Coordinates of C-alpha atoms and ligand atoms in Angstrom, one line a residue:
M1 CA 39.4 -15.0 1.5
T2 CA 36.0 -17.1 1.8
M3 CA 32.8 -15.2 2.5
L4 CA 32.6 -17.2 5.8
N5 CA 36.0 -16.1 6.8
F6 CA 35.2 -12.5 5.8
K7 CA 32.1 -12.5 8.0
L8 CA 34.0 -14.1 10.9
L9 CA 36.7 -11.4 10.7
L10 CA 34.1 -8.6 10.5
L11 CA 32.3 -10.1 13.5
W12 CA 35.7 -10.0 15.3
F13 CA 36.5 -6.6 13.9
C14 CA 33.2 -5.0 15.1
T15 CA 32.8 -6.7 18.4
I16 CA 36.4 -6.2 19.6
S17 CA 35.8 -2.4 19.6
L18 CA 32.7 -3.0 21.9
S19 CA 34.4 -5.1 24.5
G20 CA 37.0 -2.3 25.4
Q21 CA 34.1 0.3 25.5
Q22 CA 35.6 1.8 22.5
I23 CA 33.3 2.0 19.4
H24 CA 34.5 2.3 15.8
L25 CA 32.2 5.0 14.6
Q26 CA 32.1 5.8 10.8
N27 CA 31.5 9.3 9.5
V28 CA 31.6 11.2 12.7
H29 CA 31.3 14.7 11.1
N30 CA 28.0 13.9 9.5
R31 CA 26.3 12.7 12.7
N32 CA 23.9 14.7 15.0
I33 CA 26.8 16.2 17.3
I34 CA 27.4 18.8 19.8
S35 CA 30.9 20.2 19.4
L36 CA 33.3 20.4 22.4
N37 CA 35.7 22.5 20.4
G38 CA 36.8 25.7 22.1
Y39 CA 38.7 26.7 25.2
W40 CA 39.1 24.0 27.9
K41 CA 40.4 24.6 31.3
I42 CA 43.9 23.0 32.0
I43 CA 46.2 22.0 34.8
I44 CA 49.8 21.3 33.9
D45 CA 50.8 18.3 36.0
P46 CA 54.5 17.0 35.3
Y47 CA 54.3 14.8 38.5
E48 CA 50.9 13.3 37.8
N49 CA 49.8 14.5 41.1
G50 CA 46.3 14.6 40.0
F51 CA 46.4 10.8 39.2
Y52 CA 48.7 9.2 41.8
D53 CA 48.7 9.7 45.7
Y54 CA 52.0 10.2 47.4
R55 CA 52.5 6.4 47.6
Y56 CA 52.3 6.4 43.9
Q57 CA 48.9 4.5 43.9
E58 CA 46.0 5.5 41.6
N59 CA 44.2 8.2 43.5
P60 CA 40.3 7.6 43.4
N61 CA 39.9 11.3 44.1
G62 CA 42.1 12.7 41.5
Y63 CA 41.7 15.9 39.5
F64 CA 39.1 14.2 37.4
K65 CA 36.7 14.7 40.3
N66 CA 36.8 18.4 39.7
K67 CA 36.3 18.9 43.5
K68 CA 35.4 22.1 45.1
P69 CA 36.0 22.9 48.8
A70 CA 32.9 21.7 50.7
S71 CA 33.6 24.4 53.5
E72 CA 36.1 27.1 54.3
S73 CA 38.4 24.6 56.1
D74 CA 38.2 21.8 53.4
L75 CA 41.5 21.1 51.6
V76 CA 41.4 21.0 47.8
E77 CA 44.7 21.8 46.1
Y78 CA 43.6 22.4 42.5
D79 CA 40.9 24.4 40.8
F80 CA 40.2 24.0 37.0
D81 CA 38.1 27.1 37.0
R82 CA 40.9 29.4 38.1
S83 CA 43.6 27.6 35.9
D84 CA 44.7 28.5 32.4
S85 CA 43.0 27.6 29.2
L86 CA 44.1 25.8 26.0
Y87 CA 42.1 25.8 22.7
V88 CA 40.9 22.4 21.4
P89 CA 41.7 21.4 18.6
R90 CA 45.2 22.4 18.8
D91 CA 48.6 21.2 20.3
W92 CA 49.7 22.7 23.6
N93 CA 53.3 23.5 22.4
T94 CA 52.3 26.4 20.1
Q95 CA 49.7 27.9 22.4
N96 CA 51.7 28.4 25.5
E97 CA 55.5 28.9 25.7
K98 CA 55.6 27.1 29.0
L99 CA 54.7 24.0 27.1
F100 CA 56.7 24.5 23.9
M101 CA 59.1 21.5 24.7
Y102 CA 56.9 20.1 27.6
E103 CA 56.6 16.3 27.7
G104 CA 54.4 14.9 30.3
T105 CA 50.7 15.2 31.7
V106 CA 48.2 18.2 31.1
W107 CA 44.7 17.9 32.4
Y108 CA 41.9 19.2 30.3
K109 CA 38.4 19.9 31.6
K110 CA 35.2 21.1 29.6
S111 CA 31.7 21.6 31.0
F112 CA 28.7 21.1 28.7
D113 CA 25.1 21.1 28.9
L114 CA 23.0 18.4 27.4
K115 CA 19.3 17.7 27.4
I116 CA 19.0 14.0 28.0
S117 CA 16.1 12.3 26.0
E118 CA 14.6 9.0 26.4
G119 CA 15.4 6.4 23.7
K120 CA 18.7 8.4 22.8
R121 CA 22.3 7.2 23.4
Y122 CA 25.3 9.5 23.9
L123 CA 28.9 9.0 22.7
I124 CA 32.0 11.1 22.8
N125 CA 34.5 11.2 20.0
F126 CA 38.1 12.4 20.0
G127 CA 39.7 13.0 16.6
A128 CA 43.1 12.5 18.2
V129 CA 45.0 13.0 21.5
N130 CA 48.7 12.7 21.6
Y131 CA 49.8 10.3 23.1
N132 CA 47.9 8.7 25.9
A133 CA 44.4 9.8 27.0
V134 CA 42.4 8.8 30.1
V135 CA 38.7 10.1 29.8
Y136 CA 36.4 10.9 32.6
V137 CA 32.8 12.1 32.5
N138 CA 31.3 13.7 35.7
G139 CA 34.2 12.2 37.7
D140 CA 33.8 8.7 36.4
K141 CA 36.5 7.0 34.2
I142 CA 35.1 5.9 30.9
G143 CA 38.0 4.7 29.0
E144 CA 41.6 5.1 28.0
H145 CA 43.3 5.3 24.5
T146 CA 47.0 5.1 23.4
G147 CA 48.1 6.4 20.1
G148 CA 48.6 10.0 19.1
F149 CA 46.9 10.2 15.6
T150 CA 43.8 8.1 15.4
Q151 CA 40.2 8.7 16.5
F152 CA 38.4 6.9 19.4
T153 CA 34.9 6.9 20.6
F154 CA 33.3 5.9 23.9
E155 CA 29.6 5.7 24.9
I156 CA 28.7 8.0 27.8
T157 CA 25.0 7.5 28.4
K158 CA 25.1 5.9 31.8
Y159 CA 27.6 8.7 33.0
L160 CA 25.5 11.6 32.3
K161 CA 23.7 13.3 35.1
G162 CA 21.0 15.8 34.1
E163 CA 21.8 18.8 32.0
K164 CA 25.0 20.0 33.6
N165 CA 28.1 17.7 32.7
F166 CA 31.8 18.0 32.6
V167 CA 34.4 15.8 30.8
V168 CA 38.1 15.7 32.0
V169 CA 41.0 14.2 29.9
K170 CA 44.3 13.2 31.3
V171 CA 46.7 13.8 28.3
D172 CA 50.2 12.5 28.6
N173 CA 52.6 13.0 25.5
K174 CA 55.6 11.4 27.2
R175 CA 57.6 9.4 24.7
L176 CA 58.1 5.6 25.6
R177 CA 60.7 3.2 24.4
E178 CA 58.0 0.6 24.1
G179 CA 55.6 3.2 22.3
V180 CA 54.6 3.6 18.8
P181 CA 56.4 5.7 17.8
T182 CA 59.2 4.9 20.0
L183 CA 61.6 7.5 21.7
N184 CA 63.5 8.7 18.8
T185 CA 61.7 10.5 15.8
D186 CA 62.5 13.3 13.4
W187 CA 59.4 15.4 14.3
W188 CA 58.1 17.5 17.1
N189 CA 56.2 15.7 20.0
Y190 CA 53.1 17.9 19.9
G191 CA 51.0 17.2 23.0
G192 CA 47.3 17.7 23.6
I193 CA 43.8 17.2 22.3
T194 CA 44.8 17.9 18.8
R195 CA 41.8 17.3 16.8
D196 CA 37.9 17.8 17.1
V197 CA 36.0 16.6 20.1
S198 CA 32.2 16.0 19.8
V199 CA 29.3 14.5 21.8
I200 CA 27.2 12.4 19.3
I201 CA 23.5 11.8 19.9
V202 CA 22.2 8.5 18.3
P203 CA 19.0 6.5 18.6
E204 CA 18.9 3.3 20.7
T205 CA 19.9 1.3 17.5
F206 CA 22.1 3.2 15.1
V207 CA 24.4 2.8 12.0
Q208 CA 27.8 2.3 13.6
D209 CA 29.9 1.4 10.7
Y210 CA 30.0 0.6 7.1
F211 CA 32.4 -0.3 4.1
I212 CA 31.0 0.6 0.7
Q213 CA 33.5 0.2 -2.1
L214 CA 33.9 -1.4 -5.5
A215 CA 34.6 -5.2 -5.3
E216 CA 38.3 -5.9 -5.7
N217 CA 39.4 -5.5 -9.4
E218 CA 35.8 -5.1 -10.5
S219 CA 34.3 -1.9 -11.9
N220 CA 30.5 -3.1 -11.9
T221 CA 30.0 -4.7 -8.4
I222 CA 29.5 -2.5 -5.2
K223 CA 30.3 -4.7 -2.2
G224 CA 30.7 -4.2 1.5
W225 CA 28.9 -4.4 4.9
I226 CA 26.9 -2.3 7.2
K227 CA 27.0 -2.7 11.1
L228 CA 24.1 -1.7 13.4
N229 CA 24.9 -1.0 17.0
G230 CA 22.0 -1.8 19.4
N231 CA 19.1 -4.2 19.4
N232 CA 18.9 -5.0 15.7
T233 CA 16.6 -8.1 15.8
G234 CA 14.4 -7.9 12.7
I235 CA 15.5 -4.3 11.9
P236 CA 16.1 -3.9 8.2
V237 CA 18.9 -1.7 6.8
K238 CA 18.2 0.4 3.8
L239 CA 21.1 1.4 1.4
S240 CA 20.6 3.8 -1.4
I241 CA 22.6 5.4 -3.9
P242 CA 20.0 7.5 -5.9
E243 CA 22.1 8.5 -8.9
I244 CA 22.6 5.0 -9.8
N245 CA 19.1 3.9 -8.9
L246 CA 20.4 1.6 -6.1
N247 CA 17.8 1.2 -3.4
E248 CA 18.2 -2.0 -1.5
T249 CA 16.7 -3.2 1.7
L250 CA 19.0 -5.7 3.7
T251 CA 17.5 -8.1 6.3
E252 CA 20.0 -10.9 6.6
N253 CA 22.6 -10.1 9.1
D254 CA 25.3 -11.8 11.2
N255 CA 25.0 -10.3 14.7
G256 CA 24.2 -6.8 13.4
I257 CA 26.4 -6.9 10.3
F258 CA 24.7 -6.7 6.9
N259 CA 26.9 -7.9 4.2
F260 CA 25.9 -7.0 0.5
E261 CA 27.0 -7.2 -3.1
F262 CA 25.2 -5.5 -5.9
N263 CA 25.7 -5.1 -9.7
A264 CA 26.1 -1.3 -10.5
N265 CA 27.9 0.7 -13.1
P266 CA 29.0 3.9 -11.2
K267 CA 31.1 6.7 -12.7
L268 CA 34.6 5.8 -11.5
W269 CA 36.5 8.3 -9.2
D270 CA 39.8 9.4 -10.5
T271 CA 42.3 12.1 -10.1
E272 CA 40.8 14.0 -13.2
N273 CA 37.2 13.3 -12.2
P274 CA 37.0 12.7 -8.5
Y275 CA 33.4 12.0 -8.6
L276 CA 31.6 11.4 -5.3
Y277 CA 28.1 9.7 -4.8
K278 CA 25.7 10.5 -2.2
V279 CA 25.0 7.4 -0.1
K280 CA 22.3 7.1 2.4
I281 CA 22.0 4.4 5.0
I282 CA 18.9 3.9 7.2
G283 CA 19.0 1.6 10.2
G284 CA 16.3 1.6 12.7
Q285 CA 15.5 5.3 13.6
D286 CA 19.0 6.3 12.3
T287 CA 19.9 7.8 9.1
T288 CA 23.5 8.6 7.9
T289 CA 24.7 10.0 4.7
D290 CA 28.2 10.0 3.2
R291 CA 29.7 10.9 -0.1
I292 CA 31.6 8.0 -1.5
G293 CA 33.8 7.5 -4.6
F294 CA 34.1 4.2 -6.5
R295 CA 37.4 3.2 -8.0
N296 CA 39.8 0.2 -8.5
I297 CA 43.5 0.4 -7.5
E298 CA 45.8 -2.6 -8.3
T299 CA 49.2 -3.4 -9.5
E300 CA 50.3 -5.3 -12.7
G301 CA 54.0 -6.3 -12.6
S302 CA 55.8 -3.0 -11.8
T303 CA 52.9 -0.9 -12.8
I304 CA 50.2 0.8 -10.7
L305 CA 46.7 0.7 -12.2
L306 CA 43.9 3.2 -11.2
N307 CA 40.7 1.9 -12.8
G308 CA 42.9 -0.4 -15.1
K309 CA 45.0 2.5 -16.4
P310 CA 48.8 3.1 -15.4
V311 CA 49.1 6.1 -13.1
F312 CA 52.5 7.8 -12.1
L313 CA 52.2 9.2 -8.4
K314 CA 53.5 12.8 -8.8
G315 CA 53.8 13.3 -5.1
I316 CA 55.3 15.0 -2.1
S317 CA 55.6 14.1 1.5
S318 CA 54.0 16.1 4.1
H319 CA 54.0 16.2 8.0
E320 CA 50.8 17.2 9.7
E321 CA 51.8 20.7 10.4
S322 CA 49.7 23.8 9.8
P323 CA 50.9 26.7 7.4
I324 CA 48.7 28.9 9.5
T325 CA 49.6 28.2 13.1
N326 CA 53.0 26.3 12.5
G327 CA 51.7 23.8 15.0
R328 CA 49.7 20.5 14.4
A329 CA 47.3 20.9 11.6
A330 CA 43.7 20.1 12.4
T331 CA 41.2 22.2 10.6
E332 CA 39.6 22.4 7.2
D333 CA 41.4 25.7 6.7
D334 CA 44.8 23.9 7.4
A335 CA 43.9 21.3 4.8
L336 CA 42.9 23.6 2.1
A337 CA 46.1 25.8 2.7
V338 CA 48.3 22.6 2.4
L339 CA 46.2 21.5 -0.8
E340 CA 46.6 24.8 -2.6
V341 CA 50.4 24.4 -2.4
V342 CA 50.2 20.8 -3.5
K343 CA 48.2 21.5 -6.4
E344 CA 50.4 24.3 -7.4
L345 CA 53.2 22.0 -7.3
G346 CA 51.4 19.9 -9.9
C347 CA 50.9 16.8 -7.6
N348 CA 48.3 14.1 -7.9
Y349 CA 49.4 12.3 -4.7
I350 CA 50.6 13.0 -1.2
R351 CA 52.4 10.8 1.3
L352 CA 51.0 11.8 4.7
A353 CA 54.0 11.0 6.9
H354 CA 54.6 9.3 9.4
Y355 CA 51.3 8.8 11.1
P356 CA 47.5 9.0 10.1
H357 CA 46.6 12.7 9.5
N358 CA 43.3 14.4 10.3
E359 CA 40.2 13.6 8.4
N360 CA 39.9 17.1 6.9
I361 CA 42.9 16.7 4.7
I362 CA 41.9 13.3 3.5
R363 CA 38.4 14.5 2.6
A364 CA 39.6 17.8 1.0
A365 CA 42.2 15.8 -1.0
E366 CA 39.4 13.2 -2.1
K367 CA 37.4 16.0 -3.4
S368 CA 40.4 17.5 -5.2
G369 CA 41.3 14.1 -6.7
I370 CA 44.6 13.7 -4.8
L371 CA 45.7 10.1 -4.0
I372 CA 46.9 9.4 -0.6
W373 CA 49.5 7.1 1.1
S374 CA 48.5 6.9 4.8
E375 CA 50.9 5.5 7.4
I376 CA 51.2 4.4 11.0
P377 CA 54.1 5.6 13.2
V378 CA 56.0 2.2 13.0
Y379 CA 59.2 4.3 12.6
W380 CA 62.8 3.5 13.0
T381 CA 63.7 1.4 16.1
I382 CA 60.4 0.1 17.3
L383 CA 60.7 -2.7 20.0
W384 CA 59.9 -5.6 17.6
N385 CA 59.9 -8.4 20.3
N386 CA 57.4 -6.5 22.7
S387 CA 53.9 -7.9 22.5
Q388 CA 52.3 -4.7 23.9
T389 CA 54.1 -2.8 21.2
Y390 CA 52.8 -5.0 18.5
S391 CA 49.1 -4.7 19.9
N392 CA 49.5 -1.0 20.0
A393 CA 50.7 -0.8 16.3
E394 CA 48.0 -3.2 15.3
N395 CA 45.4 -1.1 17.0
Q396 CA 46.5 2.2 15.5
L397 CA 46.5 0.4 12.1
T398 CA 43.0 -0.9 12.7
E399 CA 41.8 2.6 13.7
M400 CA 43.4 4.3 10.7
I401 CA 41.8 1.7 8.3
S402 CA 38.4 1.9 10.2
R403 CA 38.1 5.7 9.8
D404 CA 39.3 6.1 6.0
K405 CA 38.3 2.8 4.5
N406 CA 35.5 4.5 2.5
R407 CA 37.7 7.3 1.1
A408 CA 38.4 6.7 -2.7
N409 CA 41.6 8.7 -2.7
V410 CA 43.3 6.6 -0.1
I411 CA 45.1 3.8 -2.1
I412 CA 48.1 2.8 0.1
W413 CA 48.3 1.7 3.6
S414 CA 51.9 1.9 4.9
V415 CA 53.1 -0.1 7.9
A416 CA 56.6 1.3 8.5
N417 CA 59.1 3.7 7.7
E418 CA 62.9 3.1 7.7
T419 CA 62.8 0.0 10.0
P420 CA 66.3 -1.8 10.4
R421 CA 66.2 -5.3 8.8
S422 CA 65.9 -8.2 11.3
D423 CA 63.8 -11.4 11.8
S424 CA 61.9 -9.9 14.6
R425 CA 61.0 -6.8 12.5
L426 CA 59.9 -8.8 9.6
K427 CA 57.7 -10.9 11.9
F428 CA 56.2 -7.8 13.3
L429 CA 55.5 -6.2 10.0
R430 CA 54.2 -9.4 8.5
G431 CA 51.7 -9.5 11.3
L432 CA 50.5 -5.8 10.5
I433 CA 50.4 -6.6 6.7
D434 CA 48.3 -9.6 7.1
K435 CA 46.0 -7.6 9.4
A436 CA 45.6 -4.7 6.9
R437 CA 44.9 -7.1 4.2
A438 CA 42.2 -8.8 6.2
L439 CA 40.6 -5.5 7.2
D440 CA 40.6 -4.0 3.7
P441 CA 41.4 -6.3 0.7
T442 CA 40.6 -3.3 -1.8
R443 CA 44.0 -1.2 -1.0
L444 CA 47.6 -1.7 -1.6
I445 CA 50.1 -2.2 1.2
S446 CA 53.5 -0.6 1.3
A447 CA 56.4 0.7 3.5
A448 CA 59.6 2.7 3.2
T449 CA 62.1 -0.2 3.0
E450 CA 65.8 -0.4 3.4
L451 CA 68.0 -0.3 0.2
S452 CA 71.4 -2.0 -0.2
Y453 CA 74.3 -0.1 -2.1
D454 CA 77.0 -1.6 -3.9
E455 CA 79.5 -0.1 -6.4
N456 CA 77.2 2.6 -7.6
K457 CA 74.3 0.3 -7.6
M458 CA 71.3 1.0 -5.5
I459 CA 69.7 -2.5 -4.9
I460 CA 66.1 -3.2 -3.8
D461 CA 66.5 -6.5 -1.9
D462 CA 64.8 -5.8 1.5
P463 CA 63.0 -9.2 2.3
L464 CA 60.1 -6.9 3.5
C465 CA 59.5 -6.2 -0.3
E466 CA 58.4 -9.9 -0.8
I467 CA 55.1 -9.2 1.3
L468 CA 54.4 -5.7 0.0
D469 CA 52.3 -4.7 -3.1
I470 CA 54.3 -1.5 -3.6
I471 CA 58.0 -0.9 -2.7
G472 CA 58.7 2.2 -0.9
A473 CA 62.3 3.3 -0.4
N474 CA 63.9 6.6 0.9
E475 CA 67.4 7.6 -0.4
Y476 CA 69.3 10.8 0.2
L477 CA 72.0 10.7 -2.5
G478 CA 73.8 14.0 -2.6
W479 CA 72.6 15.1 0.9
Y480 CA 73.5 12.3 3.4
G481 CA 76.7 11.2 1.5
G482 CA 78.2 12.0 -1.7
K483 CA 77.7 15.0 -3.9
P484 CA 74.4 15.7 -5.8
E485 CA 76.2 15.0 -9.1
D486 CA 77.2 11.5 -7.9
A487 CA 73.6 10.4 -8.5
Q488 CA 74.5 10.3 -12.4
K489 CA 76.8 7.4 -11.7
I490 CA 74.0 5.3 -10.0
S491 CA 72.1 2.4 -11.6
W492 CA 69.0 0.8 -9.9
V493 CA 68.3 -2.9 -9.5
S494 CA 65.3 -4.5 -8.0
K495 CA 64.9 -8.1 -7.0
F496 CA 61.1 -7.9 -7.3
N497 CA 58.8 -7.3 -10.1
K498 CA 56.7 -4.7 -8.3
P499 CA 56.2 -1.0 -8.5
L500 CA 58.8 1.4 -6.8
I501 CA 57.9 4.7 -5.2
I502 CA 60.7 6.7 -4.0
S503 CA 59.1 7.7 -0.8
E504 CA 61.8 10.2 0.2
F505 CA 64.7 12.1 -1.3
G506 CA 65.8 15.7 -0.9
G507 CA 68.1 18.1 1.0
G508 CA 67.9 21.1 3.3
A509 CA 68.0 24.8 2.6
L510 CA 67.4 27.9 4.5
Y511 CA 64.9 30.0 2.5
G512 CA 66.6 33.2 1.3
F513 CA 70.2 31.8 1.8
H514 CA 71.8 32.1 -1.6
A515 CA 75.4 30.9 -2.7
D516 CA 76.9 28.7 -5.3
K517 CA 75.4 25.1 -5.6
N518 CA 78.2 23.5 -3.6
T519 CA 77.4 25.4 -0.5
R520 CA 75.4 23.3 2.0
W521 CA 72.2 25.0 3.2
S522 CA 71.9 27.4 0.2
E523 CA 68.8 27.2 -2.0
E524 CA 71.1 26.5 -4.9
Y525 CA 72.5 23.4 -3.2
Q526 CA 69.0 22.0 -2.5
E527 CA 67.9 22.8 -6.2
N528 CA 71.1 20.9 -7.4
V529 CA 70.1 17.9 -5.3
Y530 CA 66.6 17.9 -6.9
I531 CA 67.9 18.3 -10.5
N532 CA 70.4 15.5 -10.2
Q533 CA 67.9 13.1 -8.4
L534 CA 65.3 13.9 -11.0
I535 CA 67.7 13.1 -13.8
M536 CA 68.6 9.7 -12.2
L537 CA 65.1 8.7 -11.0
D538 CA 63.6 9.5 -14.4
K539 CA 65.6 6.7 -16.0
I540 CA 64.2 3.9 -13.6
P541 CA 61.8 1.9 -15.6
F542 CA 60.0 0.4 -12.6
L543 CA 59.6 3.7 -10.8
Q544 CA 55.9 4.4 -10.6
G545 CA 55.9 7.4 -8.2
M546 CA 57.8 9.7 -5.8
S547 CA 57.1 11.8 -2.8
P548 CA 60.1 14.0 -2.2
W549 CA 60.9 15.1 1.4
I550 CA 59.1 17.3 2.1
L551 CA 56.5 20.0 1.3
M552 CA 57.2 22.4 4.2
D553 CA 60.0 22.9 6.7
F554 CA 58.9 21.2 9.9
R555 CA 59.8 21.4 13.6
S556 CA 62.3 18.8 14.9
P557 CA 64.1 18.5 18.2
R558 CA 67.0 16.7 16.2
R559 CA 67.8 19.9 14.1
P560 CA 69.3 22.6 16.4
L561 CA 71.9 24.3 14.1
P562 CA 71.7 28.1 15.1
G563 CA 70.9 30.4 12.4
I564 CA 70.1 27.6 9.9
Q565 CA 67.8 25.1 11.5
D566 CA 66.8 26.5 14.9
F567 CA 64.9 23.2 15.6
W568 CA 63.4 23.2 12.2
N569 CA 64.1 20.4 9.6
R570 CA 64.9 22.5 6.6
K571 CA 64.0 19.9 3.8
G572 CA 60.9 21.7 2.9
L573 CA 60.4 23.2 -0.5
V574 CA 58.5 25.8 1.4
S575 CA 59.5 27.8 4.3
P576 CA 57.3 27.9 7.5
E577 CA 56.4 31.5 6.4
G578 CA 55.0 30.1 3.0
N579 CA 58.1 31.1 0.9
K580 CA 58.9 28.8 -2.0
K581 CA 62.5 27.8 -2.4
K582 CA 64.3 27.4 -5.8
A583 CA 63.9 23.6 -5.8
F584 CA 60.0 23.9 -5.6
Y585 CA 60.1 25.2 -9.2
I586 CA 62.3 22.3 -10.4
L587 CA 59.9 19.7 -9.1
E588 CA 56.9 21.8 -10.5
Q589 CA 58.6 21.8 -13.9
Y590 CA 59.2 18.0 -13.6
Y591 CA 55.6 17.3 -12.8
K592 CA 54.1 19.7 -15.2
S593 CA 56.2 18.9 -18.3
K594 CA 57.3 15.3 -17.5
K595 CA 57.2 14.4 -21.1
T596 CA 59.6 17.1 -22.3
W597 CA 61.4 17.2 -19.0
R598 CA 64.2 14.8 -20.1
N599 CA 65.4 17.1 -22.8
N600 CA 65.6 20.2 -20.5
D601 CA 69.2 21.3 -19.8
F602 CA 69.4 22.2 -16.2
G603 CA 72.9 23.7 -16.7
N604 CA 74.7 20.5 -15.5
Ligands
LIG701 C1 64.3 10.0 7.1 C2 63.0 10.0 7.7 C3 62.4 11.3 7.9 C4 63.4 12.2 8.3 C5 64.3 12.4 7.1 C6 65.4 13.5 7.3 O1 64.3 9.4 5.8 O2 62.0 9.0 7.2 O3 61.4 11.1 8.8 O4 62.8 13.6 8.5 O5 65.0 11.2 6.9 O6 66.4 13.2 7.8 O7 65.1 14.7 7.2

C-alpha cells in the first residue's frame, strides 16, 4: 500500500467516526474520566412502550425524558426513581431472575454531577452494550450503536445543562436474523450494559487516536500515526518513548493526522519477556500515556514467526464468562481469574471466542505474555446478501481493531467462525479481510474454516483459506461422530502452504461424573477424546497451534439435557465452580512436556 493510499484510508477511517457522532477514542482507561459504574435505575420494557406510542410511532416524550408529574393530576406512567436497579458493568441475566432468559428492551438511567469548565469537551464512552443501544443525555438523543461487544464514544458537550445531568440508555438484546451474530448461536444472549461506562473530560483539542507499532516485518522502525480532534492548525504533536531516547515533534499533518516513521531499536515484546514501553503523546493541551510492546508477527510457509522465530500457539478457547459471577466477564478481577487458569494450563495463547472481549483481559494477557486471537461474531448462518448485515459486521471489525491495534499480544484478527461455504459468504468475508488488512497491515488474518472429509482424510480445501494468513479449523472427531480412537486412522491434507491452527476440538463432561471411557458425559470420555486428539494432531507437520474447546463450561440455550447440561455447554476443562476435569491435566501435560509427550503411553 502506498503512503498516499495509507493516508487517504486513515483520513476515511478517522473522519467516518465523526460523521456519525461516534468517536474512535484510543486508551479510554487512561484518560481523565468520571466513572458511571455502579447501580443504575431500570425499567423492563418488553413492548418498547417507552419508545413507541400506541400507533407504533417513535414517541418524542418517551422514558428517556425521565418526566415527573407536573401536578397531582398530571399523567406520567413510569418513574425511574421508584423502579428496580441493576449494576453496571454486568449483564442483567445473572442479576435479576426475572431477566435470566429475557430478550427485549431494558431502560437504564443514571444521574451524574459534572462541573462544566470553559475550554473543556465532554465525551461518554461505553465499553459494550448488548445488543442495540440508544443513548440520551438530559432527554436528548445523542446517538445509537449496534453490536454487543465493541466500545463506542459520543460527544455530549452541547447536551450538558449545568451540574445536574442524567443519561438514559435504551438497551435491546433481541436477536435478529439480519444481526451479527444472527439468531442462532451456541452462547447465552447476555443483555445489558456489560462493560464500563465513563464520562471523559478532554481539552478543546485532544489526542483522539493513535497507532504506534513496529513497521511490518522490521524490528528497528517504529511507524504509525496520531490523530488530533479539534482545531489542530499549527498545533504540534510530541511523541516520546523515554527509554529508547525517542522524543519527536511532529508538525506535518493531513487534516489532524500526524504520520511518522523513526529508526529505533526497542527491546522486543515476546511471550517470555512481555516488555512494555511507556509512551507519551502531547497534542495541544492534552497529554495521554500508554504502555506499548513492540514485536513482529508474520508467517513463512506453514510456520508462524514471532520476532522471526517459530512459535507454537499452545492455546485454549474462552468465552467471555466470569469465573466469579458466572455471567459476562467485565472486570480486571475476572480477567486475572481466567488468566490464572490459562497459565496453570501452560498456555501462551488464548482464542477469545466468538466476539471481541473486554479490554481488561487483553491488557492483562499482554502483561503476562499471552498471545490473543480476537474475533467478530460472524458466526454460522449470517445473512451474506444483506448489505446492512455487512456494514454491521464491518463496523464491529473496525471497532475491534480500533480499540486493540496497539496491543502487542493481539496477533490474529478472525473474521468468521464455521460459516457454510458459498459464493456470497466468500464475497462477504473477502470484504472484511480486505478491510482488516487496510486498517492494520501488521497483524495476521484468520477464521475457523470448513473442512472436507474423505476416506479417513481431513482435507483443508475451503476456498476461504486462499485469502487468509493462518487457517483455522474446528473438528470434533470422537465427539460429533465416531469414537475417540478413530482419530488414529485420520491423516491430514492441506491444499495450502499456510500455518494451521486447530481452533476447536473437544468433548463434554459433567465434572464429578466418573465411568469407563466409553460412557458419554463422563470425565473419562472427555479425557479419552483429548488423548486421541493430541496423538493425532501432534503428527500434523503444518500444525502451528491449537485452542481446544473450551477453558470453562459456559451457558447455552442449546444445551438443555437435564442433570448433565441444564443449559450449560459442558465442553469446558473446568466446571463453573472452578473444578478441573481429568482432561485438563492431559492438555497441561501436553503443553508442559511437548517434547517428551509423544513417547508417553496414555494407556491406549
Ligand atoms: C462449534 C462452535 C462453538 C460451539 C461448539 C460446540 O464448533 O464453534 O461455538 O460451542 O461447536 O458444539 O460446543
